[in-house]
């Protein structure tokens, strides 16, 4: 049985979403879940203060009784605790799997940079709320158990990473950013104007020299501007990759949606769980 701890490094989880996930695995002998009480704490935008969120994350990561840490929700906040978290993670934390996306990408990046655990961009526990959420949760559980059925289909012999576009653009150049030389980088975004997508790619591509290439995931729920931008999201990505000498490799099957596929960071995180 794979024992999974769930915490919320950013915003809180609604109790009914946890109940729905727990109902999905009730009585099963392949996985067990434990939602940390911190998931349901409210402190302004956050699921508790920085110290509360940090303590919960470390409790989950450093507890040898768990095999994996699954993030409950995204939402701004994980960057505020990531550096302190990785500095205090012990040998038990290094043997775990970690799964999430959106703003938790700051934490995934820091874990990957420091060689802590088996890290992947993939569904959050809170994604049970989405249409098709049951299949989304099962995809996540399959990977946490060591399966490969939910992997992004374009993974090749290059190491890969995946991030929300805004998260990665804010991440590069900071103490949390891993070396992505030789990696295929996949990005997705939600609810940003096309001019903002263009701005993000302008900044991001300056920091991705030396990568093996870039793939574009879904750019969804784009707000309508007061005038057409003139290029769609893929044209924007292709343009900035060309300007920066980065190979544009096409689309990726990731996004802020129920169909979000799993991208393990690096090569060692693919395949069966150690």
Short mmCIF file of C-alpha atoms in Angstrom, two decimals:
data_model
loop_
_atom_site.label_atom_id
_atom_site.label_comp_id
_atom_site.label_asym_id
_atom_site.label_seq_id
_atom_site.Cartn_x
_atom_site.Cartn_y
_atom_site.Cartn_z
CA UNK A 1 0.00 0.00 0.00
CA UNK A 2 1.22 3.49 -0.90
CA UNK A 3 0.69 5.91 1.98
CA UNK A 4 0.05 9.47 0.83
CA UNK A 5 0.12 12.63 2.95
CA UNK A 6 -1.75 15.69 1.64
CA UNK A 7 -0.98 19.30 2.60
CA UNK A 8 -1.71 22.75 1.18
CA UNK A 9 1.35 24.96 0.59
CA UNK A 10 -0.77 27.82 -0.82
CA UNK A 11 -4.52 28.24 -0.51
CA UNK A 12 -6.87 26.05 1.54
CA UNK A 13 -8.87 23.05 0.40
CA UNK A 14 -12.63 22.89 0.79
CA UNK A 15 -13.63 20.09 3.15
CA UNK A 16 -16.13 18.60 0.70
CA UNK A 17 -13.37 18.07 -1.86
CA UNK A 18 -11.32 16.12 0.65
CA UNK A 19 -14.43 14.09 1.51
CA UNK A 20 -14.94 13.27 -2.18
CA UNK A 21 -11.35 12.09 -2.61
CA UNK A 22 -11.51 10.01 0.57
CA UNK A 23 -14.75 8.40 -0.61
CA UNK A 24 -13.03 7.46 -3.85
CA UNK A 25 -10.35 5.43 -2.06
CA UNK A 26 -12.42 4.13 0.84
CA UNK A 27 -11.87 0.42 1.40
CA UNK A 28 -9.01 0.14 -1.09
CA UNK A 29 -5.84 -1.74 -0.24
CA UNK A 30 -3.56 -0.07 -2.81
CA UNK A 31 -3.47 3.48 -1.38
CA UNK A 32 -4.21 5.30 1.85
CA UNK A 33 -4.64 9.06 2.19
CA UNK A 34 -4.21 11.41 5.12
CA UNK A 35 -5.26 15.03 4.76
CA UNK A 36 -3.29 17.23 7.14
CA UNK A 37 -5.58 19.45 9.22
CA UNK A 38 -3.66 22.43 7.85
CA UNK A 39 -5.38 21.92 4.48
CA UNK A 40 -8.53 23.46 5.94
CA UNK A 41 -7.02 26.43 7.81
CA UNK A 42 -7.90 29.91 6.57
CA UNK A 43 -5.58 32.91 7.06
CA UNK A 44 -6.51 35.52 4.46
CA UNK A 45 -5.60 34.09 1.07
CA UNK A 46 -3.52 31.30 2.60
CA UNK A 47 -4.08 27.90 4.20
CA UNK A 48 -2.51 29.20 7.39
CA UNK A 49 0.43 31.51 7.98
CA UNK A 50 3.78 30.83 6.34
CA UNK A 51 4.94 29.08 9.52
CA UNK A 52 1.82 26.93 9.70
CA UNK A 53 2.08 25.87 6.06
CA UNK A 54 5.80 25.21 6.40
CA UNK A 55 5.33 23.08 9.51
CA UNK A 56 2.63 20.97 7.84
CA UNK A 57 4.75 20.42 4.74
CA UNK A 58 7.73 19.34 6.83
CA UNK A 59 5.59 17.03 8.93
CA UNK A 60 4.37 15.30 5.79
CA UNK A 61 7.75 15.21 4.04
CA UNK A 62 9.87 14.11 7.00
CA UNK A 63 7.47 11.47 8.33
CA UNK A 64 8.86 8.03 7.37
CA UNK A 65 5.35 6.63 7.64
CA UNK A 66 4.39 8.21 4.30
CA UNK A 67 5.58 7.30 0.82
CA UNK A 68 4.39 10.43 -0.99
CA UNK A 69 3.30 14.03 -0.50
CA UNK A 70 0.42 15.22 -2.65
CA UNK A 71 -0.48 18.89 -2.77
CA UNK A 72 -4.12 19.70 -2.08
CA UNK A 73 -4.44 22.99 -3.97
CA UNK A 74 -2.40 25.54 -5.90
CA UNK A 75 -2.90 29.23 -5.26
CA UNK A 76 -0.18 31.70 -4.39
CA UNK A 77 2.02 30.88 -1.42
CA UNK A 78 4.43 28.00 -1.93
CA UNK A 79 7.28 30.31 -2.99
CA UNK A 80 7.14 31.95 0.45
CA UNK A 81 8.10 28.70 2.22
CA UNK A 82 9.97 26.64 -0.39
CA UNK A 83 13.56 27.63 0.47
CA UNK A 84 13.05 27.05 4.19
CA UNK A 85 11.29 23.77 3.48
CA UNK A 86 14.01 22.15 1.38
CA UNK A 87 16.66 23.27 3.87
CA UNK A 88 14.92 21.31 6.63
CA UNK A 89 13.95 18.16 4.76
CA UNK A 90 15.63 14.98 5.95
CA UNK A 91 16.43 11.54 4.54
CA UNK A 92 12.79 10.44 4.74
CA UNK A 93 11.78 13.39 2.56
CA UNK A 94 14.32 12.41 -0.07
CA UNK A 95 12.67 9.04 -0.56
CA UNK A 96 9.19 10.36 -1.31
CA UNK A 97 7.19 11.27 -4.40
CA UNK A 98 5.77 14.82 -4.74
CA UNK A 99 2.90 15.77 -7.03
CA UNK A 100 1.17 19.06 -7.88
CA UNK A 101 1.04 21.93 -10.36
CA UNK A 102 0.05 25.58 -10.68
CA UNK A 103 1.67 27.69 -7.94
CA UNK A 104 3.10 24.59 -6.26
CA UNK A 105 5.57 24.65 -9.15
CA UNK A 106 7.79 26.85 -6.99
CA UNK A 107 8.07 24.01 -4.51
CA UNK A 108 8.46 21.34 -7.18
CA UNK A 109 11.32 23.38 -8.67
CA UNK A 110 13.08 23.71 -5.32
CA UNK A 111 12.75 19.99 -4.64
CA UNK A 112 14.14 19.17 -8.08
CA UNK A 113 16.98 21.64 -7.72
CA UNK A 114 18.06 20.00 -4.46
CA UNK A 115 17.58 16.41 -5.62
CA UNK A 116 14.83 15.74 -3.11
CA UNK A 117 12.42 12.96 -4.02
CA UNK A 118 10.58 12.01 -7.17
CA UNK A 119 8.87 15.15 -8.44
CA UNK A 120 6.11 15.62 -11.02
CA UNK A 121 3.74 18.21 -12.44
CA UNK A 122 0.28 16.64 -12.28
CA UNK A 123 -3.19 16.79 -10.72
CA UNK A 124 -3.89 18.28 -7.31
CA UNK A 125 -6.17 16.55 -4.83
CA UNK A 126 -8.59 19.47 -5.17
CA UNK A 127 -9.06 18.70 -8.87
CA UNK A 128 -11.78 16.26 -7.84
CA UNK A 129 -14.09 19.29 -8.27
CA UNK A 130 -13.57 19.45 -12.03
CA UNK A 131 -15.78 17.70 -14.56
CA UNK A 132 -14.09 14.36 -15.05
CA UNK A 133 -12.40 14.78 -11.68
CA UNK A 134 -12.62 11.11 -10.74
CA UNK A 135 -10.45 10.12 -13.70
CA UNK A 136 -8.07 12.98 -12.85
CA UNK A 137 -7.61 11.73 -9.29
CA UNK A 138 -7.12 8.15 -10.45
CA UNK A 139 -4.42 9.37 -12.87
CA UNK A 140 -2.60 11.01 -9.99
CA UNK A 141 -2.92 7.97 -7.74
CA UNK A 142 -1.64 5.70 -10.49
CA UNK A 143 1.56 7.75 -10.79
CA UNK A 144 2.00 7.94 -7.03
CA UNK A 145 1.79 4.13 -7.00
CA UNK A 146 4.47 3.91 -9.70
CA UNK A 147 2.27 3.66 -12.80
CA UNK A 148 2.85 5.28 -16.18
CA UNK A 149 -0.65 5.34 -17.68
CA UNK A 150 -1.14 9.06 -17.09
CA UNK A 151 2.18 10.35 -18.41
CA UNK A 152 2.27 13.20 -20.92
CA UNK A 153 2.52 11.43 -24.31
CA UNK A 154 5.36 13.52 -25.77
CA UNK A 155 7.99 12.57 -23.19
CA UNK A 156 11.14 11.39 -24.96
CA UNK A 157 14.73 10.58 -24.03
CA UNK A 158 15.35 14.12 -22.77
CA UNK A 159 14.70 15.06 -19.16
CA UNK A 160 11.54 17.15 -18.90
CA UNK A 161 9.83 19.59 -16.58
CA UNK A 162 6.44 21.30 -16.69
CA UNK A 163 5.18 24.50 -15.10
CA UNK A 164 2.46 27.06 -15.19
CA UNK A 165 3.82 29.84 -17.41
CA UNK A 166 3.48 32.64 -14.86
CA UNK A 167 5.01 30.49 -12.14
CA UNK A 168 8.03 29.62 -14.26
CA UNK A 169 8.50 33.22 -15.43
CA UNK A 170 8.55 34.35 -11.78
CA UNK A 171 10.77 31.43 -10.77
CA UNK A 172 13.68 31.75 -13.19
CA UNK A 173 16.63 33.67 -11.79
CA UNK A 174 15.69 32.94 -8.16
CA UNK A 175 17.19 30.70 -5.49
CA UNK A 176 14.51 28.10 -6.24
CA UNK A 177 15.23 27.58 -9.94
CA UNK A 178 16.86 24.32 -11.07
CA UNK A 179 19.30 24.05 -13.96
CA UNK A 180 17.15 23.21 -16.99
CA UNK A 181 19.97 22.82 -19.50
CA UNK A 182 19.12 19.97 -21.87
CA UNK A 183 15.53 19.69 -20.65
CA UNK A 184 12.30 19.81 -22.59
CA UNK A 185 10.29 22.53 -20.84
CA UNK A 186 6.48 22.38 -21.01
CA UNK A 187 4.30 25.32 -19.98
CA UNK A 188 0.57 25.98 -19.61
CA UNK A 189 -1.53 28.94 -18.49
CA UNK A 190 -5.05 29.94 -17.50
CA UNK A 191 -6.98 33.21 -17.40
CA UNK A 192 -4.29 35.52 -18.80
CA UNK A 193 -4.68 38.01 -21.66
CA UNK A 194 -2.67 37.24 -24.79
CA UNK A 195 -0.58 40.37 -24.31
CA UNK A 196 0.33 39.03 -20.85
CA UNK A 197 1.27 35.67 -22.40
CA UNK A 198 3.53 37.55 -24.80
CA UNK A 199 5.11 39.50 -21.94
CA UNK A 200 5.73 36.32 -19.96
CA UNK A 201 7.42 34.62 -22.91
CA UNK A 202 9.60 37.71 -23.47
CA UNK A 203 10.99 37.36 -19.96
CA UNK A 204 11.04 33.58 -19.71
CA UNK A 205 12.86 32.82 -22.93
CA UNK A 206 15.79 35.01 -21.83
CA UNK A 207 16.38 32.46 -19.04
CA UNK A 208 15.93 29.23 -20.99
CA UNK A 209 18.97 29.31 -23.26
CA UNK A 210 20.41 25.80 -23.54
CA UNK A 211 17.18 23.85 -23.09
CA UNK A 212 16.39 21.01 -25.48
CA UNK A 213 13.15 22.67 -26.50
CA UNK A 214 9.81 24.08 -25.40
CA UNK A 215 6.33 22.59 -25.65
CA UNK A 216 3.15 24.60 -25.20
CA UNK A 217 0.32 23.18 -23.13
CA UNK A 218 -3.20 24.53 -23.04
CA UNK A 219 -3.67 28.29 -22.70
CA UNK A 220 -7.24 28.33 -21.43
CA UNK A 221 -9.91 30.84 -20.40
CA UNK A 222 -8.13 33.73 -22.15
CA UNK A 223 -9.99 36.97 -21.26
CA UNK A 224 -11.27 39.12 -24.11
CA UNK A 225 -9.25 42.31 -24.48
CA UNK A 226 -10.52 45.65 -25.77
CA UNK A 227 -8.70 44.96 -29.06
CA UNK A 228 -7.37 41.80 -30.75
CA UNK A 229 -3.76 41.00 -29.91
CA UNK A 230 -3.05 39.76 -33.41
CA UNK A 231 -1.37 36.45 -32.57
CA UNK A 232 -2.67 33.35 -30.84
CA UNK A 233 -0.85 31.61 -27.99
CA UNK A 234 1.03 29.17 -30.17
CA UNK A 235 2.19 31.91 -32.52
CA UNK A 236 3.44 33.85 -29.48
CA UNK A 237 5.39 30.84 -28.21
CA UNK A 238 6.87 30.13 -31.64
CA UNK A 239 7.89 33.76 -32.08
CA UNK A 240 9.73 34.09 -28.77
CA UNK A 241 11.39 30.69 -29.19
CA UNK A 242 12.64 31.76 -32.62
CA UNK A 243 13.94 35.06 -31.25
CA UNK A 244 15.78 33.23 -28.48
CA UNK A 245 17.14 30.29 -30.45
CA UNK A 246 15.02 27.78 -28.53
CA UNK A 247 13.58 24.83 -30.48
CA UNK A 248 9.78 24.94 -30.47
CA UNK A 249 8.62 21.34 -30.29
CA UNK A 250 4.84 21.68 -30.57
CA UNK A 251 2.03 21.15 -28.10
CA UNK A 252 1.91 19.39 -24.74
CA UNK A 253 -1.04 17.66 -23.08
CA UNK A 254 -0.99 19.70 -19.88
CA UNK A 255 -3.22 22.45 -18.56
CA UNK A 256 -5.39 23.82 -15.76
CA UNK A 257 -8.05 21.20 -16.42
CA UNK A 258 -9.13 17.65 -15.74
CA UNK A 259 -7.13 16.34 -18.72
CA UNK A 260 -3.83 17.56 -17.24
CA UNK A 261 -1.28 14.79 -17.85
CA UNK A 262 1.69 14.00 -15.63
CA UNK A 263 5.23 15.21 -16.34
CA UNK A 264 7.87 13.71 -14.03
CA UNK A 265 10.86 16.01 -13.58
CA UNK A 266 14.03 14.55 -15.04
CA UNK A 267 14.43 10.96 -16.19
CA UNK A 268 14.75 9.05 -12.92
CA UNK A 269 11.24 10.00 -11.78
CA UNK A 270 9.64 8.07 -14.64
CA UNK A 271 8.66 4.45 -14.21
CA UNK A 272 8.13 2.43 -11.06
CA UNK A 273 8.36 4.09 -7.68
CA UNK A 274 11.47 3.13 -5.77
#
